[in-house]
Amino acid sequence: MVFVTRRERFSAAHKLFREEWNDEQNFDVFGKCSYPNWHGHNYILYVTIKGELNPETGFVVNIKKLSEIIKEHVISKLDHRNLNIDVDFMKDTIASTENLAIAIWNVLEPIINLLGVHLHKIKIEETENNFVEYYGS
Amino acid sequence: MVFVTRRERFSAAHKLFREEWNDEQNFDVFGKCSYPNWHGHNYILYVTIKGELNPETGFVVNIKKLSEIIKEHVISKLDHRNLNIDVDFMKDTIASTENLAIAIWNVLEPIINLLGVHLHKIKIEETENNFVEYYGS
Amino acid sequence: MVFVTRRERFSAAHKLFREEWNDEQNFDVFGKCSYPNWHGHNYILYVTIKGELNPETGFVVNIKKLSEIIKEHVISKLDHRNLNIDVDFMKDTIASTENLAIAIWNVLEPIINLLGVHLHKIKIEETENNFVEYYGS
Amino acid sequence: MVFVTRRERFSAAHKLFREEWNDEQNFDVFGKCSYPNWHGHNYILYVTIKGELNPETGFVVNIKKLSEIIKEHVISKLDHRNLNIDVDFMKDTIASTENLAIAIWNVLEPIINLLGVHLHKIKIEETENNFVEYYGS
Amino acid sequence: MVFVTRRERFSAAHKLFREEWNDEQNFDVFGKCSYPNWHGHNYILYVTIKGELNPETGFVVNIKKLSEIIKEHVISKLDHRNLNIDVDFMKDTIASTENLAIAIWNVLEPIINLLGVHLHKIKIEETENNFVEYYGS
Amino acid sequence: MVFVTRRERFSAAHKLFREEWNDEQNFDVFGKCSYPNWHGHNYILYVTIKGELNPETGFVVNIKKLSEIIKEHVISKLDHRNLNIDVDFMKDTIASTENLAIAIWNVLEPIINLLGVHLHKIKIEETENNFVEYYGS
């Protein structure tokens, strides 16, 4: 078993809030992240897959192919977008990094399985001080 | 003459567009940065001052004081905000990194002069691949 | 289960030595780290917690609250301090990064449990080339 | 159990190709990595060991000793070398990062066992976007 | 005057040697960089331009256009290539970082002038410890 | 004219205080940096030299030679040492990053002149948020 990780980046806007709460309640829970007119981040995404080595290529997976899959199914939908408004797989969820990691896992896992390897981890860095990791349910 | 630099960070939303252009014209010039529902960045700001060494303290400037000034006059107005909507010193300008650097220079220069040193450079990193530097007009 | 990590930093002095050894013995084992007049590092601390997602907030834990806990119980005691002299939870131990990671685990684990989540890992980078990880006994 | 990691670096040339394939086949699988006249990378190697704490030193392992072992048995053979031509432990394998990680594991594991600790992980960063991890078979 | 910098990356092989010197002389001057079978680096290139702000766009230069120019004229010729063999603008020069910076300046300067701005600096990082800057003759 | 920079690192202890001031006065000016039992940093030093290209080598200066000079005259005296106590060229000065940059300039400039090139800049990063640059008097 070898683990291979691809890093991709996207810049997006979001805010954290619940429609059914008023501004004060939202600020109590989400702080500055609840400010009404959005803010944003340079998110860094790490996709880790695991699998057996293919002795013919020396690869677990063709990382160029892996990068194309991530770009087509994830980055193209997130980059320069608003996580609360524009992203089909984030509809009806709070745009937290945790929910984003789970949603990206759910998008990528069946597609990566088709390559004959397994998705191992989704890691998202929101800022240089905060990051989230998800290994599937 | 010694140069001292303080790094500060802020996360903000913005988009690049001109009201008087239609979506196609805006996309032609600004590309993905013109998408309507905003995107955002983890901006990194470097403020460089220059001055003579104070032999009593070994400092050009007290960097804790410098940090407080940057936070009070700049970061508190930009962090978790929308550069196009929320920021008084960015009113009526395109929210480009170039304009942001000039605007921050204009805010900070008179205040830093009061410390008896000179503002030398404003540098802003928008992404890990793009940054802007401004040394005053 | 989702894993959330907060990065915090502190600058501290230390040295590695055993009182009952002479300088030569200490140098044999600890090398330059045993020099008598201290040296220091910009330590980087990563605290990783794990837990279930709260569907109301999209958080495993409020990371602002997590940061406040780390600052109050750990960073405020280590930052700009001497690990061998000033830190109550490092008394009578060698000020190695390994011992520091275990000590920080022991300080934080009961407090983080009160938040309804579990401490998963303490990681400390001492230099850009050396780091230590601890997952509890 | 505590985990200790040492980072080391080496700069090497390589290419990815199979002798029995023609240029077109190699380009189909390996892309630009198959270009005939070599390319190269600043590889970053992380060696993680695990073990019990020695209460006398506060160390799991003397990291200076660990660094010397990695330099003698791995870095001295890879640095400023060609992975396809010059490296005894890479003979007859495709010079992929995956194969390199496994080969370094096989070189280091028996030597690190002699220190009374266990090799836990070999991680190699080939570029800022691609890395591989291996935990043994 | 505002300064705008674009970062691009390329991975290449090279060695440092003079044909008319024997191996010993080459090793005396160039050390490990003269090893015969090549080595390589992940080079990081920073291209800084300077110019007046265009008030209509808030840009000095369209950084997407600048990136395309650098990729077409420089990166496409260097990436996954051998600096000594494959690169037309490095013919008959020693493949040092200094010469590479000057050669890239000479390629880019006339093209960037056509954009109505000036090339200010070429910076190349060869490793995390060594970099070169060139501002034109 | 080409500019070449070498990065070196050292870990040192220091504190900021004036003997003739009491603790309260020192804390007023120097804050946490005045704590009595020292703290420390992983300092990063960048030494930039400028000169003409030697057409025979493609070098402005042999960077291996430059690194050896910096290590012999600067790093060996600072690394794992106390800036206030152990360092001959820091005697009778406040151990600020500004003073350290000037002192390193004064040590290195005459030695680097002997190589036929000029010292251009000393840059020291004290933390990831603070750095100082000195270009000579």
mmCIF file of C-alpha atoms in Angstrom, chain E:
data_model
loop_
_atom_site.group_PDB
_atom_site.id
_atom_site.type_symbol
_atom_site.label_atom_id
_atom_site.label_comp_id
_atom_site.label_asym_id
_atom_site.label_seq_id
_atom_site.Cartn_x
_atom_site.Cartn_y
_atom_site.Cartn_z
ATOM 1 C CA MET E 1 4.700 53.376 -10.376
ATOM 2 C CA VAL E 2 3.446 50.003 -9.122
ATOM 3 C CA PHE E 3 5.368 46.706 -9.198
ATOM 4 C CA VAL E 4 3.572 43.439 -10.011
ATOM 5 C CA THR E 5 5.147 40.004 -9.701
ATOM 6 C CA ARG E 6 4.094 36.670 -11.163
ATOM 7 C CA ARG E 7 5.509 33.391 -9.822
ATOM 8 C CA GLU E 8 5.923 30.403 -12.172
ATOM 9 C CA ARG E 9 7.683 27.062 -11.640
ATOM 10 C CA PHE E 10 9.636 24.596 -13.742
ATOM 11 C CA SER E 11 11.534 21.370 -13.066
ATOM 12 C CA ALA E 12 14.705 20.895 -15.062
ATOM 13 C CA ALA E 13 17.978 18.975 -15.175
ATOM 14 C CA HIS E 14 21.395 20.550 -15.543
ATOM 15 C CA LYS E 15 25.049 20.273 -14.598
ATOM 16 C CA LEU E 16 27.824 22.805 -14.271
ATOM 17 C CA PHE E 17 31.043 22.046 -16.169
ATOM 18 C CA ARG E 18 33.359 23.336 -18.872
ATOM 19 C CA GLU E 19 34.060 20.962 -21.742
ATOM 20 C CA GLU E 20 37.683 22.069 -21.946
ATOM 21 C CA TRP E 21 38.331 21.195 -18.292
ATOM 22 C CA ASN E 22 38.851 17.663 -17.006
ATOM 23 C CA ASP E 23 36.660 16.133 -14.284
ATOM 24 C CA GLU E 24 39.014 17.150 -11.524
ATOM 25 C CA GLN E 25 39.119 20.787 -12.568
ATOM 26 C CA ASN E 26 35.343 20.845 -12.922
ATOM 27 C CA PHE E 27 34.881 19.308 -9.473
ATOM 28 C CA ASP E 28 37.303 21.832 -7.976
ATOM 29 C CA VAL E 29 35.194 24.733 -9.210
ATOM 30 C CA PHE E 30 31.661 23.358 -9.383
ATOM 31 C CA GLY E 31 31.696 20.621 -6.721
ATOM 32 C CA LYS E 32 28.775 18.176 -6.788
ATOM 33 C CA CYS E 33 27.108 20.325 -9.455
ATOM 34 C CA SER E 34 29.628 18.913 -11.941
ATOM 35 C CA TYR E 35 28.636 15.242 -11.519
ATOM 36 C CA PRO E 36 28.441 13.807 -15.041
ATOM 37 C CA ASN E 37 24.966 12.267 -15.155
ATOM 38 C CA TRP E 38 23.043 15.455 -14.352
ATOM 39 C CA HIS E 39 20.966 16.474 -11.368
ATOM 40 C CA GLY E 40 17.976 18.810 -11.234
ATOM 41 C CA HIS E 41 15.860 21.294 -9.378
ATOM 42 C CA ASN E 42 12.348 22.634 -8.905
ATOM 43 C CA TYR E 43 13.193 26.143 -10.031
ATOM 44 C CA ILE E 44 10.910 28.990 -8.949
ATOM 45 C CA LEU E 45 10.805 32.008 -11.251
ATOM 46 C CA TYR E 46 9.518 35.447 -10.206
ATOM 47 C CA VAL E 47 8.944 37.989 -12.989
ATOM 48 C CA THR E 48 8.435 41.563 -11.708
ATOM 49 C CA ILE E 49 7.134 44.288 -14.002
ATOM 50 C CA LYS E 50 6.639 47.963 -13.214
ATOM 51 C CA GLY E 51 4.323 50.536 -14.722
ATOM 52 C CA GLU E 52 1.578 53.062 -14.220
ATOM 53 C CA LEU E 53 -1.861 51.998 -13.076
ATOM 54 C CA ASN E 54 -4.540 51.788 -15.760
ATOM 55 C CA PRO E 55 -7.457 53.539 -14.001
ATOM 56 C CA GLU E 56 -10.047 51.708 -16.080
ATOM 57 C CA THR E 57 -8.966 48.245 -14.909
ATOM 58 C CA GLY E 58 -7.043 48.935 -11.700
ATOM 59 C CA PHE E 59 -4.245 46.864 -13.249
ATOM 60 C CA VAL E 60 -0.685 47.706 -14.204
ATOM 61 C CA VAL E 61 -0.800 44.682 -16.426
ATOM 62 C CA ASN E 62 -3.282 41.859 -16.869
ATOM 63 C CA ILE E 63 -1.544 39.198 -14.805
ATOM 64 C CA LYS E 64 -3.259 36.379 -16.716
ATOM 65 C CA LYS E 65 -1.735 37.769 -19.921
ATOM 66 C CA LEU E 66 1.644 38.114 -18.190
ATOM 67 C CA SER E 67 1.444 34.492 -17.027
ATOM 68 C CA GLU E 68 0.622 33.301 -20.544
ATOM 69 C CA ILE E 69 3.627 35.159 -21.962
ATOM 70 C CA ILE E 70 5.980 33.661 -19.377
ATOM 71 C CA LYS E 71 4.592 30.179 -19.994
ATOM 72 C CA GLU E 72 4.795 30.434 -23.778
ATOM 73 C CA HIS E 73 8.267 31.963 -24.049
ATOM 74 C CA VAL E 74 10.053 30.589 -20.992
ATOM 75 C CA ILE E 75 8.367 27.803 -19.017
ATOM 76 C CA SER E 76 7.399 25.690 -22.041
ATOM 77 C CA LYS E 77 11.079 25.616 -23.056
ATOM 78 C CA LEU E 78 12.482 24.863 -19.599
ATOM 79 C CA ASP E 79 9.963 22.615 -17.851
ATOM 80 C CA HIS E 80 10.935 18.926 -17.754
ATOM 81 C CA ARG E 81 13.920 19.786 -19.958
ATOM 82 C CA ASN E 82 17.719 19.715 -19.679
ATOM 83 C CA LEU E 83 19.133 23.241 -19.433
ATOM 84 C CA ASN E 84 22.434 22.212 -21.034
ATOM 85 C CA ILE E 85 20.932 20.391 -24.021
ATOM 86 C CA ASP E 86 17.341 21.322 -24.789
ATOM 87 C CA VAL E 87 17.015 25.096 -24.370
ATOM 88 C CA ASP E 88 17.691 27.337 -27.369
ATOM 89 C CA PHE E 89 18.302 30.483 -25.307
ATOM 90 C CA MET E 90 20.843 28.686 -23.069
ATOM 91 C CA LYS E 91 23.046 27.395 -25.898
ATOM 92 C CA ASP E 92 26.784 27.913 -25.355
ATOM 93 C CA THR E 93 26.451 29.165 -21.790
ATOM 94 C CA ILE E 94 27.138 27.495 -18.470
ATOM 95 C CA ALA E 95 23.802 26.473 -16.994
ATOM 96 C CA SER E 96 24.210 28.525 -13.808
ATOM 97 C CA THR E 97 21.259 30.250 -12.172
ATOM 98 C CA GLU E 98 22.935 33.584 -12.909
ATOM 99 C CA ASN E 99 23.130 32.873 -16.645
ATOM 100 C CA LEU E 100 19.604 31.517 -16.632
ATOM 101 C CA ALA E 101 18.279 34.727 -15.047
ATOM 102 C CA ILE E 102 20.033 36.874 -17.633
ATOM 103 C CA ALA E 103 18.833 34.687 -20.507
ATOM 104 C CA ILE E 104 15.222 34.827 -19.289
ATOM 105 C CA TRP E 105 15.514 38.619 -18.980
ATOM 106 C CA ASN E 106 16.719 38.824 -22.576
ATOM 107 C CA VAL E 107 13.827 36.673 -23.804
ATOM 108 C CA LEU E 108 11.102 38.478 -21.856
ATOM 109 C CA GLU E 109 12.148 42.126 -21.923
ATOM 110 C CA PRO E 110 11.220 42.964 -25.563
ATOM 111 C CA ILE E 111 7.924 41.055 -25.282
ATOM 112 C CA ILE E 112 6.919 42.718 -22.025
ATOM 113 C CA ASN E 113 7.767 46.143 -23.459
ATOM 114 C CA LEU E 114 5.034 45.513 -26.053
ATOM 115 C CA LEU E 115 2.514 45.481 -23.192
ATOM 116 C CA GLY E 116 3.430 49.088 -22.370
ATOM 117 C CA VAL E 117 5.132 48.194 -19.094
ATOM 118 C CA HIS E 118 8.748 47.528 -18.126
ATOM 119 C CA LEU E 119 10.439 44.386 -16.922
ATOM 120 C CA HIS E 120 11.941 45.230 -13.527
ATOM 121 C CA LYS E 121 13.436 42.027 -12.109
ATOM 122 C CA ILE E 122 14.002 38.345 -12.792
ATOM 123 C CA LYS E 123 14.417 36.281 -9.635
ATOM 124 C CA ILE E 124 15.153 32.554 -9.700
ATOM 125 C CA GLU E 125 15.222 30.290 -6.653
ATOM 126 C CA GLU E 126 17.309 27.188 -7.381
ATOM 127 C CA THR E 127 16.916 25.688 -3.904
ATOM 128 C CA GLU E 128 15.390 26.986 -0.700
ATOM 129 C CA ASN E 129 18.858 28.313 0.219
ATOM 130 C CA ASN E 130 20.057 29.908 -3.059
ATOM 131 C CA PHE E 131 18.516 32.543 -5.283
ATOM 132 C CA VAL E 132 19.607 35.038 -7.925
ATOM 133 C CA GLU E 133 18.163 38.418 -8.965
ATOM 134 C CA TYR E 134 18.810 40.384 -12.170
ATOM 135 C CA TYR E 135 17.575 43.895 -13.006
ATOM 136 C CA GLY E 136 19.006 44.195 -16.540
ATOM 137 C CA SER E 137 22.436 45.396 -17.505
#
